[in-house]
Amino acid sequence: MLYIVGLGLGDEKDITIRGLEAVKKCEKVYMEAYTSLLSFGLSGDGLSTLENLYGKRITIADREMVEEKADDILSEARVSDVAFLVVGDPFGATTHSDLVVRANTLRVNVKVVHNASVMNAIGICGLQLYRYGETVSIPFFSDTWRPDSFYEKIRINRELGLHTLCLLDIRVKEPSWESLARGRKKYEPPRYMTINTAIEQLLEVEQRRGESAYDEGTSCVGFARLGSEDQMIVAGTMRELLAVDFGAPLHCLVIVGKTHPLEEEMLDAYKHGRGSLNQKDE
């Protein structure tokens, strides 16, 4: 059996009882480590914390392993129980859907254990989940690559009065272009896009496209370390959020669409300069 287990968003304790039971009976445990990260990371003490709670040695599965050696993982799952751990919910990334498709092709049994993900945890800011349009991803710009395919989706969402969740780029164990050209992989340091960088890039695209999808005065909500004890949530205009230090990753951004009074009342508690709702234990 292949168990695909969601870990939630905060730390090692966010795993469900059903998920923990599945992990404890598996012979091999893999941890996907490139579409998202837990708040304490996956190196050093962070990994040890997971292993101590789950009682299992954990193999970190980077992008290369999941995309190029998935059949090896599935071959193990044909003869023993294997757990594949995913931050958030198992289907928060298309990579994990591909793993299920491959498993079905190879006739490997799959059980999924769901958990909280950014897709529903953003409801904490008060914007109703059923009023969101298509989610977009904002990639890091480079000197030679400045894509803007997300712009059209945001524009359509805004025209329909819908909110837009923007997932911000994560670069973990990415080979540099120079090393690929030389035929020898050398990995760049990890990079995590901040809300500030995302807004700068969004405004650059708006200036280039000029279709009035949004501007500096457009209302947004910035989220940092969502689901963790020290999560930070700030509502304000793009201009206001540019001046906020959201601290450590991971970050995401919501571009606000048309709101109703209850949403506005909830957002008011997070307005820039007023602080966030206190979610910490007393």
mmCIF file of C-alpha atoms in Angstrom:
data_model
loop_
_atom_site.group_PDB
_atom_site.id
_atom_site.type_symbol
_atom_site.label_atom_id
_atom_site.label_comp_id
_atom_site.label_asym_id
_atom_site.label_seq_id
_atom_site.Cartn_x
_atom_site.Cartn_y
_atom_site.Cartn_z
ATOM 1 C CA MET A 1 0.000 0.000 0.000
ATOM 2 C CA LEU A 2 1.118 3.540 -0.769
ATOM 3 C CA TYR A 3 -0.152 5.980 1.863
ATOM 4 C CA ILE A 4 -0.122 9.617 0.767
ATOM 5 C CA VAL A 5 -0.370 11.539 4.022
ATOM 6 C CA GLY A 6 -1.060 15.247 4.455
ATOM 7 C CA LEU A 7 0.859 16.874 7.318
ATOM 8 C CA GLY A 8 -1.016 20.155 7.618
ATOM 9 C CA LEU A 9 0.696 23.523 7.696
ATOM 10 C CA GLY A 10 2.351 24.146 11.043
ATOM 11 C CA ASP A 11 4.674 21.595 12.577
ATOM 12 C CA GLU A 12 5.021 17.872 13.239
ATOM 13 C CA LYS A 13 1.979 17.875 15.548
ATOM 14 C CA ASP A 14 -0.456 18.829 12.788
ATOM 15 C CA ILE A 15 -0.563 15.310 11.373
ATOM 16 C CA THR A 16 -3.950 13.629 11.920
ATOM 17 C CA ILE A 17 -4.377 10.551 14.100
ATOM 18 C CA ARG A 18 -5.283 8.552 10.991
ATOM 19 C CA GLY A 19 -2.148 9.830 9.256
ATOM 20 C CA LEU A 20 0.104 9.021 12.203
ATOM 21 C CA GLU A 21 -1.300 5.496 12.431
ATOM 22 C CA ALA A 22 -0.559 4.979 8.741
ATOM 23 C CA VAL A 23 3.013 6.255 9.038
ATOM 24 C CA LYS A 24 3.797 4.098 12.062
ATOM 25 C CA LYS A 25 2.941 0.887 10.226
ATOM 26 C CA CYS A 26 4.944 1.691 7.080
ATOM 27 C CA GLU A 27 8.329 0.152 6.367
ATOM 28 C CA LYS A 28 9.554 3.143 4.350
ATOM 29 C CA VAL A 29 8.667 6.830 4.778
ATOM 30 C CA TYR A 30 9.378 9.562 2.223
ATOM 31 C CA MET A 31 8.946 13.296 2.779
ATOM 32 C CA GLU A 32 8.215 15.502 -0.227
ATOM 33 C CA ALA A 33 10.292 18.648 0.177
ATOM 34 C CA TYR A 34 9.924 21.013 -2.751
ATOM 35 C CA THR A 35 6.295 22.134 -3.207
ATOM 36 C CA SER A 36 6.060 23.385 0.397
ATOM 37 C CA LEU A 37 7.792 23.216 3.776
ATOM 38 C CA LEU A 38 6.816 22.918 7.409
ATOM 39 C CA SER A 39 7.551 25.940 9.581
ATOM 40 C CA PHE A 40 10.807 24.544 10.987
ATOM 41 C CA GLY A 41 12.225 23.266 7.715
ATOM 42 C CA LEU A 42 13.523 19.800 6.904
ATOM 43 C CA SER A 43 17.158 19.799 7.897
ATOM 44 C CA GLY A 44 18.918 19.208 11.171
ATOM 45 C CA ASP A 45 16.683 19.413 14.219
ATOM 46 C CA GLY A 46 13.540 19.777 12.115
ATOM 47 C CA LEU A 47 13.914 16.379 10.480
ATOM 48 C CA SER A 48 14.877 14.773 13.798
ATOM 49 C CA THR A 49 11.728 16.180 15.381
ATOM 50 C CA LEU A 50 9.600 14.499 12.736
ATOM 51 C CA GLU A 51 11.445 11.206 13.043
ATOM 52 C CA ASN A 52 11.181 11.184 16.833
ATOM 53 C CA LEU A 53 7.416 11.759 16.832
ATOM 54 C CA TYR A 54 6.643 9.379 13.990
ATOM 55 C CA GLY A 55 9.116 6.725 15.141
ATOM 56 C CA LYS A 56 10.436 6.249 11.613
ATOM 57 C CA ARG A 57 13.495 7.181 9.592
ATOM 58 C CA ILE A 58 12.436 9.663 6.907
ATOM 59 C CA THR A 59 13.940 9.913 3.425
ATOM 60 C CA ILE A 60 13.755 13.411 1.937
ATOM 61 C CA ALA A 61 12.252 13.235 -1.558
ATOM 62 C CA ASP A 62 13.376 16.193 -3.661
ATOM 63 C CA ARG A 63 11.964 17.125 -7.059
ATOM 64 C CA GLU A 64 14.371 14.858 -8.947
ATOM 65 C CA MET A 65 13.453 11.817 -6.872
ATOM 66 C CA VAL A 66 9.695 12.345 -7.170
ATOM 67 C CA GLU A 67 9.657 13.208 -10.861
ATOM 68 C CA GLU A 68 12.402 10.864 -12.103
ATOM 69 C CA LYS A 69 12.376 7.963 -9.627
ATOM 70 C CA ALA A 70 8.723 7.729 -8.663
ATOM 71 C CA ASP A 71 8.544 4.203 -10.078
ATOM 72 C CA ASP A 72 11.173 3.099 -7.551
ATOM 73 C CA ILE A 73 8.966 4.331 -4.707
ATOM 74 C CA LEU A 74 5.948 2.635 -6.239
ATOM 75 C CA SER A 75 7.842 -0.628 -6.705
ATOM 76 C CA GLU A 76 8.519 -0.653 -2.968
ATOM 77 C CA ALA A 77 4.826 -0.021 -2.315
ATOM 78 C CA ARG A 78 3.904 -3.144 -4.312
ATOM 79 C CA VAL A 79 5.542 -5.395 -1.730
ATOM 80 C CA SER A 80 5.367 -3.320 1.482
ATOM 81 C CA ASP A 81 3.629 -0.344 3.082
ATOM 82 C CA VAL A 82 5.188 2.971 2.059
ATOM 83 C CA ALA A 83 4.239 6.456 3.279
ATOM 84 C CA PHE A 84 4.678 9.587 1.182
ATOM 85 C CA LEU A 85 4.356 12.677 3.389
ATOM 86 C CA VAL A 86 3.145 15.970 1.928
ATOM 87 C CA VAL A 87 2.983 19.362 3.653
ATOM 88 C CA GLY A 88 -0.607 20.608 3.618
ATOM 89 C CA ASP A 89 -3.022 18.331 1.770
ATOM 90 C CA PRO A 90 -1.866 15.571 -0.621
ATOM 91 C CA PHE A 91 -3.591 17.173 -3.600
ATOM 92 C CA GLY A 92 -2.350 20.701 -3.093
ATOM 93 C CA ALA A 93 0.135 20.114 -5.939
ATOM 94 C CA THR A 94 -0.329 18.413 -9.312
ATOM 95 C CA THR A 95 2.823 16.348 -8.733
ATOM 96 C CA HIS A 96 0.955 14.231 -6.229
ATOM 97 C CA SER A 97 -1.932 13.599 -8.603
ATOM 98 C CA ASP A 98 0.645 12.304 -11.076
ATOM 99 C CA LEU A 99 1.946 9.924 -8.402
ATOM 100 C CA VAL A 100 -1.552 8.477 -7.958
ATOM 101 C CA VAL A 101 -1.958 8.056 -11.730
ATOM 102 C CA ARG A 102 1.360 6.191 -11.915
ATOM 103 C CA ALA A 103 0.335 4.016 -8.963
ATOM 104 C CA ASN A 104 -2.938 3.091 -10.674
ATOM 105 C CA THR A 105 -1.043 2.192 -13.848
ATOM 106 C CA LEU A 106 1.251 -0.116 -11.885
ATOM 107 C CA ARG A 107 -1.697 -1.523 -9.885
ATOM 108 C CA VAL A 108 -0.346 -0.219 -6.599
ATOM 109 C CA ASN A 109 -3.000 0.300 -3.928
ATOM 110 C CA VAL A 110 -3.241 3.891 -2.666
ATOM 111 C CA LYS A 111 -4.812 5.390 0.445
ATOM 112 C CA VAL A 112 -4.952 9.161 0.938
ATOM 113 C CA VAL A 113 -5.090 10.879 4.326
ATOM 114 C CA HIS A 114 -6.207 14.485 3.959
ATOM 115 C CA ASN A 115 -5.228 17.490 6.054
ATOM 116 C CA ALA A 116 -5.461 21.285 6.112
ATOM 117 C CA SER A 117 -3.851 23.199 3.250
ATOM 118 C CA VAL A 118 -3.309 26.798 2.231
ATOM 119 C CA MET A 119 -6.371 26.455 -0.015
ATOM 120 C CA ASN A 120 -8.715 26.408 2.970
ATOM 121 C CA ALA A 121 -6.594 27.911 5.766
ATOM 122 C CA ILE A 122 -6.706 31.318 4.032
ATOM 123 C CA GLY A 123 -10.339 31.485 5.184
ATOM 124 C CA ILE A 124 -9.021 32.789 8.503
ATOM 125 C CA CYS A 125 -8.814 36.314 7.076
ATOM 126 C CA GLY A 126 -12.591 36.380 6.639
ATOM 127 C CA LEU A 127 -12.812 36.259 2.847
ATOM 128 C CA GLN A 128 -15.295 33.500 2.073
ATOM 129 C CA LEU A 129 -13.775 30.495 0.326
ATOM 130 C CA TYR A 130 -16.626 30.145 -2.155
ATOM 131 C CA ARG A 131 -15.888 33.671 -3.408
ATOM 132 C CA TYR A 132 -12.416 32.782 -4.747
ATOM 133 C CA GLY A 133 -11.653 32.447 -8.431
ATOM 134 C CA GLU A 134 -8.809 30.557 -10.079
ATOM 135 C CA THR A 135 -5.613 30.273 -8.010
ATOM 136 C CA VAL A 136 -2.409 31.532 -9.637
ATOM 137 C CA SER A 137 1.305 30.917 -9.091
ATOM 138 C CA ILE A 138 3.806 33.788 -9.170
ATOM 139 C CA PRO A 139 7.284 32.627 -10.325
ATOM 140 C CA PHE A 140 10.536 34.429 -9.659
ATOM 141 C CA PHE A 141 11.472 36.749 -12.513
ATOM 142 C CA SER A 142 14.951 36.597 -14.003
ATOM 143 C CA ASP A 143 16.843 38.869 -16.373
ATOM 144 C CA THR A 144 15.671 36.825 -19.349
ATOM 145 C CA TRP A 145 12.379 35.322 -18.141
ATOM 146 C CA ARG A 146 9.521 37.510 -16.919
ATOM 147 C CA PRO A 147 6.313 35.505 -17.516
ATOM 148 C CA ASP A 148 2.889 37.072 -17.015
ATOM 149 C CA SER A 149 0.408 34.269 -17.739
ATOM 150 C CA PHE A 150 -1.070 34.757 -14.256
ATOM 151 C CA TYR A 151 -2.155 38.300 -15.158
ATOM 152 C CA GLU A 152 -5.100 37.281 -17.336
ATOM 153 C CA LYS A 153 -6.457 34.978 -14.640
ATOM 154 C CA ILE A 154 -6.272 37.715 -12.017
ATOM 155 C CA ARG A 155 -7.984 40.161 -14.384
ATOM 156 C CA ILE A 156 -10.853 37.741 -15.031
ATOM 157 C CA ASN A 157 -11.249 37.010 -11.314
ATOM 158 C CA ARG A 158 -11.389 40.727 -10.560
ATOM 159 C CA GLU A 159 -13.942 41.370 -13.289
ATOM 160 C CA LEU A 160 -16.133 38.675 -11.729
ATOM 161 C CA GLY A 161 -15.679 40.168 -8.267
ATOM 162 C CA LEU A 162 -13.749 37.099 -7.064
ATOM 163 C CA HIS A 163 -10.729 36.927 -4.765
ATOM 164 C CA THR A 164 -7.431 35.508 -6.088
ATOM 165 C CA LEU A 165 -5.027 33.339 -4.101
ATOM 166 C CA CYS A 166 -1.459 33.857 -5.307
ATOM 167 C CA LEU A 167 0.953 31.041 -4.442
ATOM 168 C CA LEU A 168 4.507 32.342 -4.327
ATOM 169 C CA ASP A 169 7.527 30.623 -5.823
ATOM 170 C CA ILE A 170 9.698 28.215 -3.851
ATOM 171 C CA ARG A 171 13.086 27.223 -5.249
ATOM 172 C CA VAL A 172 14.593 24.257 -3.401
ATOM 173 C CA LYS A 173 17.518 22.291 -4.876
ATOM 174 C CA GLU A 174 17.214 23.956 -8.270
ATOM 175 C CA PRO A 175 20.173 23.466 -10.655
ATOM 176 C CA SER A 176 21.658 26.641 -12.088
ATOM 177 C CA TRP A 177 21.389 27.252 -15.847
ATOM 178 C CA GLU A 178 25.159 27.619 -16.051
ATOM 179 C CA SER A 179 25.750 24.187 -14.505
ATOM 180 C CA LEU A 180 23.158 22.560 -16.774
ATOM 181 C CA ALA A 181 24.875 24.070 -19.813
ATOM 182 C CA ARG A 182 28.122 22.495 -18.652
ATOM 183 C CA GLY A 183 26.458 19.130 -18.104
ATOM 184 C CA ARG A 184 27.237 19.098 -14.402
ATOM 185 C CA LYS A 185 24.469 19.946 -11.943
ATOM 186 C CA LYS A 186 25.261 22.563 -9.330
ATOM 187 C CA TYR A 187 22.379 23.616 -7.130
ATOM 188 C CA GLU A 188 21.444 27.171 -6.238
ATOM 189 C CA PRO A 189 20.757 28.176 -2.614
ATOM 190 C CA PRO A 190 17.090 27.808 -1.577
ATOM 191 C CA ARG A 191 14.905 30.830 -2.340
ATOM 192 C CA TYR A 192 11.437 31.648 -1.063
ATOM 193 C CA MET A 193 9.467 34.484 -2.626
ATOM 194 C CA THR A 194 8.287 37.176 -0.232
ATOM 195 C CA ILE A 195 5.008 39.044 -0.456
ATOM 196 C CA ASN A 196 7.002 42.200 -1.170
ATOM 197 C CA THR A 197 8.732 40.652 -4.193
ATOM 198 C CA ALA A 198 5.435 39.242 -5.468
ATOM 199 C CA ILE A 199 3.767 42.661 -5.334
ATOM 200 C CA GLU A 200 6.719 44.320 -7.073
ATOM 201 C CA GLN A 201 6.455 41.782 -9.890
ATOM 202 C CA LEU A 202 2.673 42.094 -10.093
ATOM 203 C CA LEU A 203 2.929 45.867 -10.431
ATOM 204 C CA GLU A 204 5.633 45.518 -13.070
ATOM 205 C CA VAL A 205 3.329 43.293 -15.128
ATOM 206 C CA GLU A 206 0.407 45.698 -14.712
ATOM 207 C CA GLN A 207 2.592 48.552 -15.939
ATOM 208 C CA ARG A 208 3.602 46.480 -18.956
ATOM 209 C CA ARG A 209 0.146 45.138 -19.785
ATOM 210 C CA GLY A 210 -1.869 48.208 -18.780
ATOM 211 C CA GLU A 211 -5.260 46.454 -18.667
ATOM 212 C CA SER A 212 -6.175 47.747 -15.192
ATOM 213 C CA ALA A 213 -6.460 44.352 -13.524
ATOM 214 C CA TYR A 214 -5.180 45.972 -10.301
ATOM 215 C CA ASP A 215 -2.997 48.845 -9.110
ATOM 216 C CA GLU A 216 -1.119 50.068 -6.042
ATOM 217 C CA GLY A 217 -4.405 50.869 -4.332
ATOM 218 C CA THR A 218 -5.879 47.387 -4.767
ATOM 219 C CA SER A 219 -6.777 45.669 -1.493
ATOM 220 C CA CYS A 220 -4.794 42.539 -0.629
ATOM 221 C CA VAL A 221 -4.074 40.238 2.277
ATOM 222 C CA GLY A 222 -0.574 38.972 3.004
ATOM 223 C CA PHE A 223 -0.036 35.691 4.882
ATOM 224 C CA ALA A 224 3.240 34.494 6.377
ATOM 225 C CA ARG A 225 3.779 31.076 7.995
ATOM 226 C CA LEU A 226 0.078 30.311 7.777
ATOM 227 C CA GLY A 227 -1.019 27.710 10.315
ATOM 228 C CA SER A 228 2.013 28.215 12.564
ATOM 229 C CA GLU A 229 2.086 29.695 16.054
ATOM 230 C CA ASP A 230 3.761 32.846 14.737
ATOM 231 C CA GLN A 231 1.629 33.265 11.627
ATOM 232 C CA MET A 232 1.269 36.831 10.367
ATOM 233 C CA ILE A 233 -1.738 38.163 8.481
ATOM 234 C CA VAL A 234 -1.938 41.761 7.275
ATOM 235 C CA ALA A 235 -4.613 43.379 5.103
ATOM 236 C CA GLY A 236 -3.976 46.556 3.146
ATOM 237 C CA THR A 237 -3.345 47.988 -0.277
ATOM 238 C CA MET A 238 -0.501 46.718 -2.420
ATOM 239 C CA ARG A 239 1.345 49.937 -1.629
ATOM 240 C CA GLU A 240 0.906 49.424 2.123
ATOM 241 C CA LEU A 241 1.960 45.770 2.081
ATOM 242 C CA LEU A 242 5.140 46.643 0.205
ATOM 243 C CA ALA A 243 6.326 48.370 3.387
ATOM 244 C CA VAL A 244 5.592 45.416 5.700
ATOM 245 C CA ASP A 245 8.303 43.019 6.854
ATOM 246 C CA PHE A 246 6.550 39.638 6.882
ATOM 247 C CA GLY A 247 9.589 37.782 8.180
ATOM 248 C CA ALA A 248 10.480 34.171 7.481
ATOM 249 C CA PRO A 249 8.783 32.054 4.774
ATOM 250 C CA LEU A 250 6.464 30.696 3.601
ATOM 251 C CA HIS A 251 4.389 33.593 2.226
ATOM 252 C CA CYS A 252 1.244 33.817 0.093
ATOM 253 C CA LEU A 253 -0.925 36.686 -1.101
ATOM 254 C CA VAL A 254 -4.628 37.195 -1.736
ATOM 255 C CA ILE A 255 -5.845 39.903 -4.107
ATOM 256 C CA VAL A 256 -9.255 40.946 -2.839
ATOM 257 C CA GLY A 257 -12.263 41.025 -5.146
ATOM 258 C CA LYS A 258 -15.717 42.364 -4.337
ATOM 259 C CA THR A 259 -16.505 42.122 -0.627
ATOM 260 C CA HIS A 260 -19.680 42.025 1.444
ATOM 261 C CA PRO A 261 -20.046 43.613 4.928
ATOM 262 C CA LEU A 262 -19.157 40.475 6.924
ATOM 263 C CA GLU A 263 -15.942 39.993 4.941
ATOM 264 C CA GLU A 264 -15.062 43.652 5.427
ATOM 265 C CA GLU A 265 -15.640 43.398 9.171
ATOM 266 C CA MET A 266 -13.268 40.437 9.443
ATOM 267 C CA LEU A 267 -10.646 42.061 7.209
ATOM 268 C CA ASP A 268 -10.759 45.194 9.351
ATOM 269 C CA ALA A 269 -9.127 43.303 12.232
ATOM 270 C CA TYR A 270 -6.115 42.616 10.014
ATOM 271 C CA LYS A 271 -5.739 46.097 8.538
ATOM 272 C CA HIS A 272 -2.196 47.368 8.140
ATOM 273 C CA GLY A 273 -1.050 49.108 11.325
ATOM 274 C CA ARG A 274 -3.551 47.342 13.581
ATOM 275 C CA GLY A 275 -1.731 44.043 13.872
ATOM 276 C CA SER A 276 -3.083 40.540 13.352
ATOM 277 C CA LEU A 277 -5.593 38.578 15.375
ATOM 278 C CA ASN A 278 -3.735 36.838 18.176
ATOM 279 C CA GLN A 279 -3.744 33.108 17.435
ATOM 280 C CA LYS A 280 -1.181 32.108 20.066
ATOM 281 C CA ASP A 281 -1.966 30.173 23.212
ATOM 282 C CA GLU A 282 -2.307 32.224 26.359
#
